[in-house]
Each structure stands twice: as C-alpha cells, then as structure tokens.
mmCIF file of C-alpha atoms in Angstrom:
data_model
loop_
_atom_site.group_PDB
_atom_site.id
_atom_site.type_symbol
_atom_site.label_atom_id
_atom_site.label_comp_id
_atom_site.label_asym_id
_atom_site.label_seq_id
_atom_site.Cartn_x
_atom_site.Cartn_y
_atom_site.Cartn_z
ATOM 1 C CA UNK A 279 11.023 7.496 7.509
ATOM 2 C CA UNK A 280 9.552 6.893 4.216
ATOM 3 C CA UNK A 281 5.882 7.582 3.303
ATOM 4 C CA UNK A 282 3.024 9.458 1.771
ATOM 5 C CA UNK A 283 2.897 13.322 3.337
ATOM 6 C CA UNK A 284 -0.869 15.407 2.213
ATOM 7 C CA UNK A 285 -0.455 18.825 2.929
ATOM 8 C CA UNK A 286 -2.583 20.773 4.130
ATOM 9 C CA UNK A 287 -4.974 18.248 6.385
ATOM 10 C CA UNK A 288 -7.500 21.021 6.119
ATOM 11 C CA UNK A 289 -8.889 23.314 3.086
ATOM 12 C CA UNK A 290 -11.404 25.476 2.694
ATOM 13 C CA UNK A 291 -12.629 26.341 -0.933
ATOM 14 C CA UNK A 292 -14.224 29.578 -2.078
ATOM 15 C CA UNK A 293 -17.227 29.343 -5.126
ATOM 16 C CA UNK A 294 -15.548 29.392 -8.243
ATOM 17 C CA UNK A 295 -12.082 29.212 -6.727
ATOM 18 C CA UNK A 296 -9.223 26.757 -7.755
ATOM 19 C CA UNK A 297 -7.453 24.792 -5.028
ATOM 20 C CA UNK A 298 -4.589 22.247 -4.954
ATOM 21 C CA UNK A 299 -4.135 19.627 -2.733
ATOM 22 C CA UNK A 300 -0.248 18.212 -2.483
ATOM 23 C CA UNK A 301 1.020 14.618 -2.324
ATOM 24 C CA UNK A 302 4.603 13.959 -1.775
ATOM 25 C CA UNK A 303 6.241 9.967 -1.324
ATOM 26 C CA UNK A 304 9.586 9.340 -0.729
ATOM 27 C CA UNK A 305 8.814 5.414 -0.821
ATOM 28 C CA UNK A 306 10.129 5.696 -4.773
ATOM 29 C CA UNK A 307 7.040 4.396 -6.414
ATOM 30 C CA UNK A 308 6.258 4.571 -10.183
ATOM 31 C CA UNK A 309 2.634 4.713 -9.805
ATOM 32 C CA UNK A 310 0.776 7.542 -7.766
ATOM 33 C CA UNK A 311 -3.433 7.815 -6.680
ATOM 34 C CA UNK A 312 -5.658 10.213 -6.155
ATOM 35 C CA UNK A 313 -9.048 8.740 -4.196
ATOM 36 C CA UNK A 314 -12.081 10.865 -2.971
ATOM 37 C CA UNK A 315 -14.190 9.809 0.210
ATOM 38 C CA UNK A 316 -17.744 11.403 0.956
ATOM 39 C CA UNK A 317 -19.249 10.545 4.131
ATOM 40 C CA UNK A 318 -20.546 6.718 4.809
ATOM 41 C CA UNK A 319 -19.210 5.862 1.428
ATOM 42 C CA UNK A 320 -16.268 3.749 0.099
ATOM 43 C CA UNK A 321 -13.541 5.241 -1.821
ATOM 44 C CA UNK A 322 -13.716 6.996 -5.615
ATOM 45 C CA UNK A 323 -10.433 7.028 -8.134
ATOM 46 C CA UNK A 324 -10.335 10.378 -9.004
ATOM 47 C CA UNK A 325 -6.674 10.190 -11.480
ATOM 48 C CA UNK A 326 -4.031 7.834 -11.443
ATOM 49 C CA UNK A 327 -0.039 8.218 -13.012
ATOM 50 C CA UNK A 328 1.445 5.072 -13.409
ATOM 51 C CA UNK A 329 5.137 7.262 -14.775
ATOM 52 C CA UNK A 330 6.627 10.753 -14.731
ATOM 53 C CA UNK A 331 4.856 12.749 -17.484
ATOM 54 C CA UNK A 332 1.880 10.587 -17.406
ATOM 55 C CA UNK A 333 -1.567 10.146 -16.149
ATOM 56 C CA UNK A 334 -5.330 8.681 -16.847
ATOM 57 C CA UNK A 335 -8.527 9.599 -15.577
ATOM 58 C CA UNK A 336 -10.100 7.282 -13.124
ATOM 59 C CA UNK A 337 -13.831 6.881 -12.540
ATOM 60 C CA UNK A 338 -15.017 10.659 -11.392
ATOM 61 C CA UNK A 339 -12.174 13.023 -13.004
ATOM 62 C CA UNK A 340 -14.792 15.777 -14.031
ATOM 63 C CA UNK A 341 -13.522 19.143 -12.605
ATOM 64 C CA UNK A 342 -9.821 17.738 -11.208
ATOM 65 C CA UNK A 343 -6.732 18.118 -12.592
ATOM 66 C CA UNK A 344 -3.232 16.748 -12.244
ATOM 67 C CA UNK A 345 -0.101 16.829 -12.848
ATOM 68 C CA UNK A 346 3.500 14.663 -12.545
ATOM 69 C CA UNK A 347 6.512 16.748 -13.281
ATOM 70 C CA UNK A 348 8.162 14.765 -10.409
ATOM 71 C CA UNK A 349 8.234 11.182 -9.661
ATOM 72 C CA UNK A 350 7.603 12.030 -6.008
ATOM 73 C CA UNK A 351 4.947 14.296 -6.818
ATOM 74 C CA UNK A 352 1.329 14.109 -7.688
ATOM 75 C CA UNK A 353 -0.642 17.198 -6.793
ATOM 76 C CA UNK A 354 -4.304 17.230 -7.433
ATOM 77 C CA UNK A 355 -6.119 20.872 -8.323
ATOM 78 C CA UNK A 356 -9.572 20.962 -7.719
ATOM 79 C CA UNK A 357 -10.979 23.404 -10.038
ATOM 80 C CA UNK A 358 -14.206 25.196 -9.803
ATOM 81 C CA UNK A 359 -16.486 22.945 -12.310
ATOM 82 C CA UNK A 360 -15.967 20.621 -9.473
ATOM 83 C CA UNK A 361 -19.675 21.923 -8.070
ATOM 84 C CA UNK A 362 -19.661 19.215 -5.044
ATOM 85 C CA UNK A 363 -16.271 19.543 -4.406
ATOM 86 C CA UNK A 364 -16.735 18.746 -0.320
ATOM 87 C CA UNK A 365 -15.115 15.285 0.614
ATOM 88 C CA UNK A 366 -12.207 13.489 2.228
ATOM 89 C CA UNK A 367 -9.061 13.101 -0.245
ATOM 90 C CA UNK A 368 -6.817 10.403 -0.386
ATOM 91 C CA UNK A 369 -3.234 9.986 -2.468
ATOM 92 C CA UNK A 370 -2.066 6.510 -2.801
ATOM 93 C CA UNK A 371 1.121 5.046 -4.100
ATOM 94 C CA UNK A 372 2.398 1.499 -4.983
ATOM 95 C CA UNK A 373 5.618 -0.153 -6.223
ATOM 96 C CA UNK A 374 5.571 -2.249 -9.548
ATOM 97 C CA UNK A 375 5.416 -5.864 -7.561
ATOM 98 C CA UNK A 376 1.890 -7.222 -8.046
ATOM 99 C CA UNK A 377 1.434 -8.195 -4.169
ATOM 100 C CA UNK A 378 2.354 -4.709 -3.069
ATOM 101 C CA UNK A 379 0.026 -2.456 -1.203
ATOM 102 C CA UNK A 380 -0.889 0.291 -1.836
ATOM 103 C CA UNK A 381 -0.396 3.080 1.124
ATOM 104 C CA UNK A 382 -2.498 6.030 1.812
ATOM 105 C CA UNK A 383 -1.281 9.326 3.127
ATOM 106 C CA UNK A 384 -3.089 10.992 5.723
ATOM 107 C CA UNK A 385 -5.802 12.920 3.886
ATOM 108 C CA UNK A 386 -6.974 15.849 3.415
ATOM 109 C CA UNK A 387 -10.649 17.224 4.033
ATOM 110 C CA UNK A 388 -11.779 19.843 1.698
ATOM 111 C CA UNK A 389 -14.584 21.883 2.766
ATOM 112 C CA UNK A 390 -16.412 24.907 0.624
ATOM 113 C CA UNK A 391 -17.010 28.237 2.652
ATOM 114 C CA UNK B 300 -18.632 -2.482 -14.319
ATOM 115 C CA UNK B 301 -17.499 -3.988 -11.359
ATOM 116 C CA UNK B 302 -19.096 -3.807 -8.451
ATOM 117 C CA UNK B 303 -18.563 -4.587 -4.697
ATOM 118 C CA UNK B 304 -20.918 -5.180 -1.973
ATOM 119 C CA UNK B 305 -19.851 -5.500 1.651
ATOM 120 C CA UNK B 306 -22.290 -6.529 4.445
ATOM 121 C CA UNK B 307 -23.069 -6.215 6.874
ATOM 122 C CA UNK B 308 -22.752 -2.069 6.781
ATOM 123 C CA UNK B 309 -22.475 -1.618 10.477
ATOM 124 C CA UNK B 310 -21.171 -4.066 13.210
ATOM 125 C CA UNK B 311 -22.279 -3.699 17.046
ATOM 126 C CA UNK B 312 -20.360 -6.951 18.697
ATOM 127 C CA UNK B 313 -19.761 -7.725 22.165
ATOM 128 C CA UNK B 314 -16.077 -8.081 23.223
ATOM 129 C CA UNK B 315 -15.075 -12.057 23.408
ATOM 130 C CA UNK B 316 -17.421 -12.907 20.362
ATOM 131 C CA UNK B 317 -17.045 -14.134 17.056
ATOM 132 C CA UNK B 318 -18.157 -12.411 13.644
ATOM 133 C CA UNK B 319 -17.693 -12.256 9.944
ATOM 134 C CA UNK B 320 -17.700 -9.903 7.305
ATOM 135 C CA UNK B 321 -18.567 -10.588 4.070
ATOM 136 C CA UNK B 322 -17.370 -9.328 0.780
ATOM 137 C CA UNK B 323 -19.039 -10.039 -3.033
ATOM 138 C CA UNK B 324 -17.747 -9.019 -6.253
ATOM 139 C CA UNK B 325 -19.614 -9.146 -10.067
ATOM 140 C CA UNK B 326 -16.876 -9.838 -12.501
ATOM 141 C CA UNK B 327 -13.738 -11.311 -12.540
ATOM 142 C CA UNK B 328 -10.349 -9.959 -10.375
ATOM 143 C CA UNK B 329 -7.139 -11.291 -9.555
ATOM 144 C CA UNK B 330 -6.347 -9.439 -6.370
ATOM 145 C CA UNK B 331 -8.689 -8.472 -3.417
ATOM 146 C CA UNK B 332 -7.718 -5.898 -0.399
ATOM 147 C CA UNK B 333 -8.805 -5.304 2.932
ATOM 148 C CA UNK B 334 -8.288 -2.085 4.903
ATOM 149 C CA UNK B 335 -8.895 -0.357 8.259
ATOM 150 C CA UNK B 336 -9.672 2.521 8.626
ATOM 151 C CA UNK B 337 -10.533 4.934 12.150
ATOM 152 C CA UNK B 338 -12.377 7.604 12.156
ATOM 153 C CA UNK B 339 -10.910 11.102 9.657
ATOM 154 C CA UNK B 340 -7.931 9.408 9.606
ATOM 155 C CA UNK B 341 -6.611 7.180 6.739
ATOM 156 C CA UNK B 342 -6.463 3.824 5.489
ATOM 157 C CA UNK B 343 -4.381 1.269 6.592
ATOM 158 C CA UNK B 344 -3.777 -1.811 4.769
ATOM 159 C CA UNK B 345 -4.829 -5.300 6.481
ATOM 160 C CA UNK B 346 -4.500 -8.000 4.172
ATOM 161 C CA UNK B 347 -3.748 -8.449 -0.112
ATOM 162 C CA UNK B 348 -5.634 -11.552 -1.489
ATOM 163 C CA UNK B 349 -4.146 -12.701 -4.902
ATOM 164 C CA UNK B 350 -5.202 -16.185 -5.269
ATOM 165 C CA UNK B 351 -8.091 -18.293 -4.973
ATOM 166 C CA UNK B 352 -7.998 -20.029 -1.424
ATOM 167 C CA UNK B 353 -5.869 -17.853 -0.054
ATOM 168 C CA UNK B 354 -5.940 -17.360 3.421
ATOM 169 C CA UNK B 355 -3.872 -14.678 5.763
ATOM 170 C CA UNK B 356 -4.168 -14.258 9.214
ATOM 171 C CA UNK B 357 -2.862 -11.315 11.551
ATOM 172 C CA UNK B 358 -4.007 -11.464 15.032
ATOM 173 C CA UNK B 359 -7.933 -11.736 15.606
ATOM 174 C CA UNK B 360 -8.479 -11.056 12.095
ATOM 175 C CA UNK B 361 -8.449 -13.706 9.190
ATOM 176 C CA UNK B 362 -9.070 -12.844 5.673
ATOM 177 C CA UNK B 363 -9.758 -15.458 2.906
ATOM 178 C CA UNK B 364 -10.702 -15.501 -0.851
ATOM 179 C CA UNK B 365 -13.045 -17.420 -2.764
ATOM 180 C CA UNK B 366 -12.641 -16.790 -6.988
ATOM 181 C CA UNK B 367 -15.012 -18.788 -7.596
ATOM 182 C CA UNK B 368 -17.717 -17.635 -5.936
ATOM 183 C CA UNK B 369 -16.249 -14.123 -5.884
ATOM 184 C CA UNK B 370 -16.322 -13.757 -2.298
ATOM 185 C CA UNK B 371 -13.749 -12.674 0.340
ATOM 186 C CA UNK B 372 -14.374 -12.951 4.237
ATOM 187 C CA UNK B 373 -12.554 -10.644 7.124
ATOM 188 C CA UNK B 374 -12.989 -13.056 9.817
ATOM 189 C CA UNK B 375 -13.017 -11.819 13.591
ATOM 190 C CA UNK B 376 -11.764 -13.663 16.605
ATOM 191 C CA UNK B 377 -12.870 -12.820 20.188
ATOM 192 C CA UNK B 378 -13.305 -9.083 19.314
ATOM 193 C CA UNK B 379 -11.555 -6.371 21.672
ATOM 194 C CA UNK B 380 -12.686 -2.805 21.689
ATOM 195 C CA UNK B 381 -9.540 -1.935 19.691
ATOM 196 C CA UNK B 382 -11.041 -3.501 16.557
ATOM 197 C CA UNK B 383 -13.296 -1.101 16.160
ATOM 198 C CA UNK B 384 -12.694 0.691 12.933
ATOM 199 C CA UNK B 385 -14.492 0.819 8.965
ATOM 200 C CA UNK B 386 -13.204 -1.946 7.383
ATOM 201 C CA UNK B 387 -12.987 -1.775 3.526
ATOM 202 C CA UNK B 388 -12.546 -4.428 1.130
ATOM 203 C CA UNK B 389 -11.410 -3.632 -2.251
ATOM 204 C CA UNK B 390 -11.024 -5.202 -5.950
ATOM 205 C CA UNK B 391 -8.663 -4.493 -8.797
ATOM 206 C CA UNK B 392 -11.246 -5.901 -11.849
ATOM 207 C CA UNK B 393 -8.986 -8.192 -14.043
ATOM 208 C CA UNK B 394 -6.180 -7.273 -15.962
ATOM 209 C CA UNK B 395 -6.134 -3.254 -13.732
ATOM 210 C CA UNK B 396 -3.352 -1.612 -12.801
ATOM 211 C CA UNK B 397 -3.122 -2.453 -8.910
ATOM 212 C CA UNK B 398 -4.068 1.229 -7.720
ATOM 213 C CA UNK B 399 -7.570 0.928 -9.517
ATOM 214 C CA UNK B 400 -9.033 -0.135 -6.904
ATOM 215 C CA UNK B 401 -13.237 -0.666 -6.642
ATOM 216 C CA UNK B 402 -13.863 -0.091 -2.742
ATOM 217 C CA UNK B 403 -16.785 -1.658 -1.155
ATOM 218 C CA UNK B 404 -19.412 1.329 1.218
ATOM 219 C CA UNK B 405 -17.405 -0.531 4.345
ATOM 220 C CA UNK B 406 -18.386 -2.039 7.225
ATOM 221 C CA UNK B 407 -18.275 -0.071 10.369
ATOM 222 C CA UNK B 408 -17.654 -2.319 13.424
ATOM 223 C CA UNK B 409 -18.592 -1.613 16.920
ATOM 224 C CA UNK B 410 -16.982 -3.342 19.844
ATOM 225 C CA UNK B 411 -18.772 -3.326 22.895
ATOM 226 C CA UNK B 412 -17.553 -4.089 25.861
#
C-alpha cells in the first residue's frame, strides 16, 4: 500500500539533546512537508522540499533541520535551540498536479523529559 | 500575511440537525482545503476548493468557496455521532507552492446524541 510512514509515534527529548524524527512515502512525490501541531491550535510549516537536494524554510524553522538525500525521504532533526520543542509533528507530501492533496502520515508526538 | 479564521471553535450539535462552519481568509488564494482530523491521530483530507463557486459534496458534508468574499463553508447534514472530529480548513496564499498551507485553530465538533 502506498503512503506516508512517521517513525517513531512517540519521542522523548532530553535538554540540550538532538532528535530526529523520520518520514518515509512511497506515493513518489516531488514535494515533501514538515508541519508542527501544539495543543488546540491549527497546523505550523516547519520546512518544505519541493526536489531531491533541496529545501526552504517555512514559517517557524528556528532550531529544525532537514535534509533530502532521497526522494522518499525527508527526516526532520530537532535540535536543541528548539527551547519549546513539545508538540505533535506532521510530514506531508503531494504530487505536482495542482488539485492534489496533500496526505499526512500518522504523526509523531515529541515530548521533553 | 495571510491569515485564517475558522468559527465557530467548538461545535456541540444534536444528532439529526443541521450546522455550518465557517471559514475567512485576508488576502488572495487560489486553492482552499478542508480536513478531519480525530483525536492524536492525523489529518485526513475532506475536500480541495480551487475555484470560486465551487461546490463538493461527500456524504453529510458539503464544502463550498466564495473568492470573492474569501469565505469557504463545511456544511453539515443531519449530523451522526461519527462526525465528530476537528475540522481544519486551510489556504495556500496566491501564487504558493500547494504544501504551504495556512491552517485555520479548527473547529472541534461535538455530536450528541
């Protein structure tokens, strides 16, 4: 079946500890998402890669990093300038059609010990 | 900036009954989104919006768009206690790459028996 697979569902961060959070899609889309969700709230754009090799900061990049080796890959590191780092995250691809959607994987909740 | 603005926030119906919710945007977009979402898990994607009077329907629900007045509505038919859910609407401002999305806070609906 083709789709968006988060590993893991649950993380726990450490103070001034680096943690990555993996997206994989098999759906063979270009462009790859990485949302955050706090509590209550709608949903943040945290980096975006439209190609391999590639990538732009969305609206609340401060202390995230990314990377796209891979076409099927988009992990997102969470590094530890990211002082509120607590929060549902979300990785999103689309195709290049302009009436696609855009589908979510299944999360992954990020918690700091 | 653009902003989105959802309301009502929360949502307590009675099964059987009618109800609308209401999206506004500030500045100009050529394609509006609606999600679902239940509770810690992901979204799922209801309806895409690309055109101005557009109107899509899928069971009780029926979404439309407005350009004009930048408004979209998520229309609900004789609510069942399945529909309960957040329900996000979401705008790519004009000219965005389609994953750059601006989500509304959501509105969570209730349906009460």
């Amino acid at each position: 079946d083709g789709g968006i697979t988060q590993s893991p569902k649950y993380l726990f961060r450490k103070e001034g500890q680096n943690v990555t959070l993996s997206c994989e899609q098999n759906l063979n889309h270009d462009a790859m998402y990485w949302y955050r969700q706090d509590p209550g709230q709608g949903l943040r754009l945290i980096y975006y890669s439209q190609i391999v090799n590639d990538f732009q900061k969305g609206d609340i990049a401060e202390g995230y990093s990314v990377s796209r080796e891979k076409k099927e890959s988009f992990p997102l590191t969470v590094t530890s300038a990211q002082k509120n780092p607590t929060a549902f995250y979300l990785c999103a691809s689309t195709g290049r059609m302009l009436n696609e959607k855009l589908f979510f994987g299944s999360g992954t909740q990020l918690s700091v010990l | 900036e653009l902003k989105v603005e959802q309301n009502p926030l929360f949502l307590s119906m009675q099964e059987g009954k009618n109800y609308t919710i209401y999206c506004n945007y500030s500045t100009t977009s050529d394609r509006l989104y609606w999600y679902r979402q239940d509770p810690g898990k992901s979204l799922e994607s209801l309806f895409v919006l690309l055109s101005n009077g557009a109107v899509k329907q899928e069971g009780r629900l029926m979404a439309s768009l407005d350009t004009k007045a930048r408004l979209s509505t998520l229309h609900i038919t004789a609510a069942v206690h399945d529909l309960s859910a957040t329900y996000f609407c979401a705008v790519v401002p004009y000219g965005g790459s389609q994953g750059n999305l601006i989500f509304g806070k959501g509105t969570k609906l209730s349906v009460k028996p």
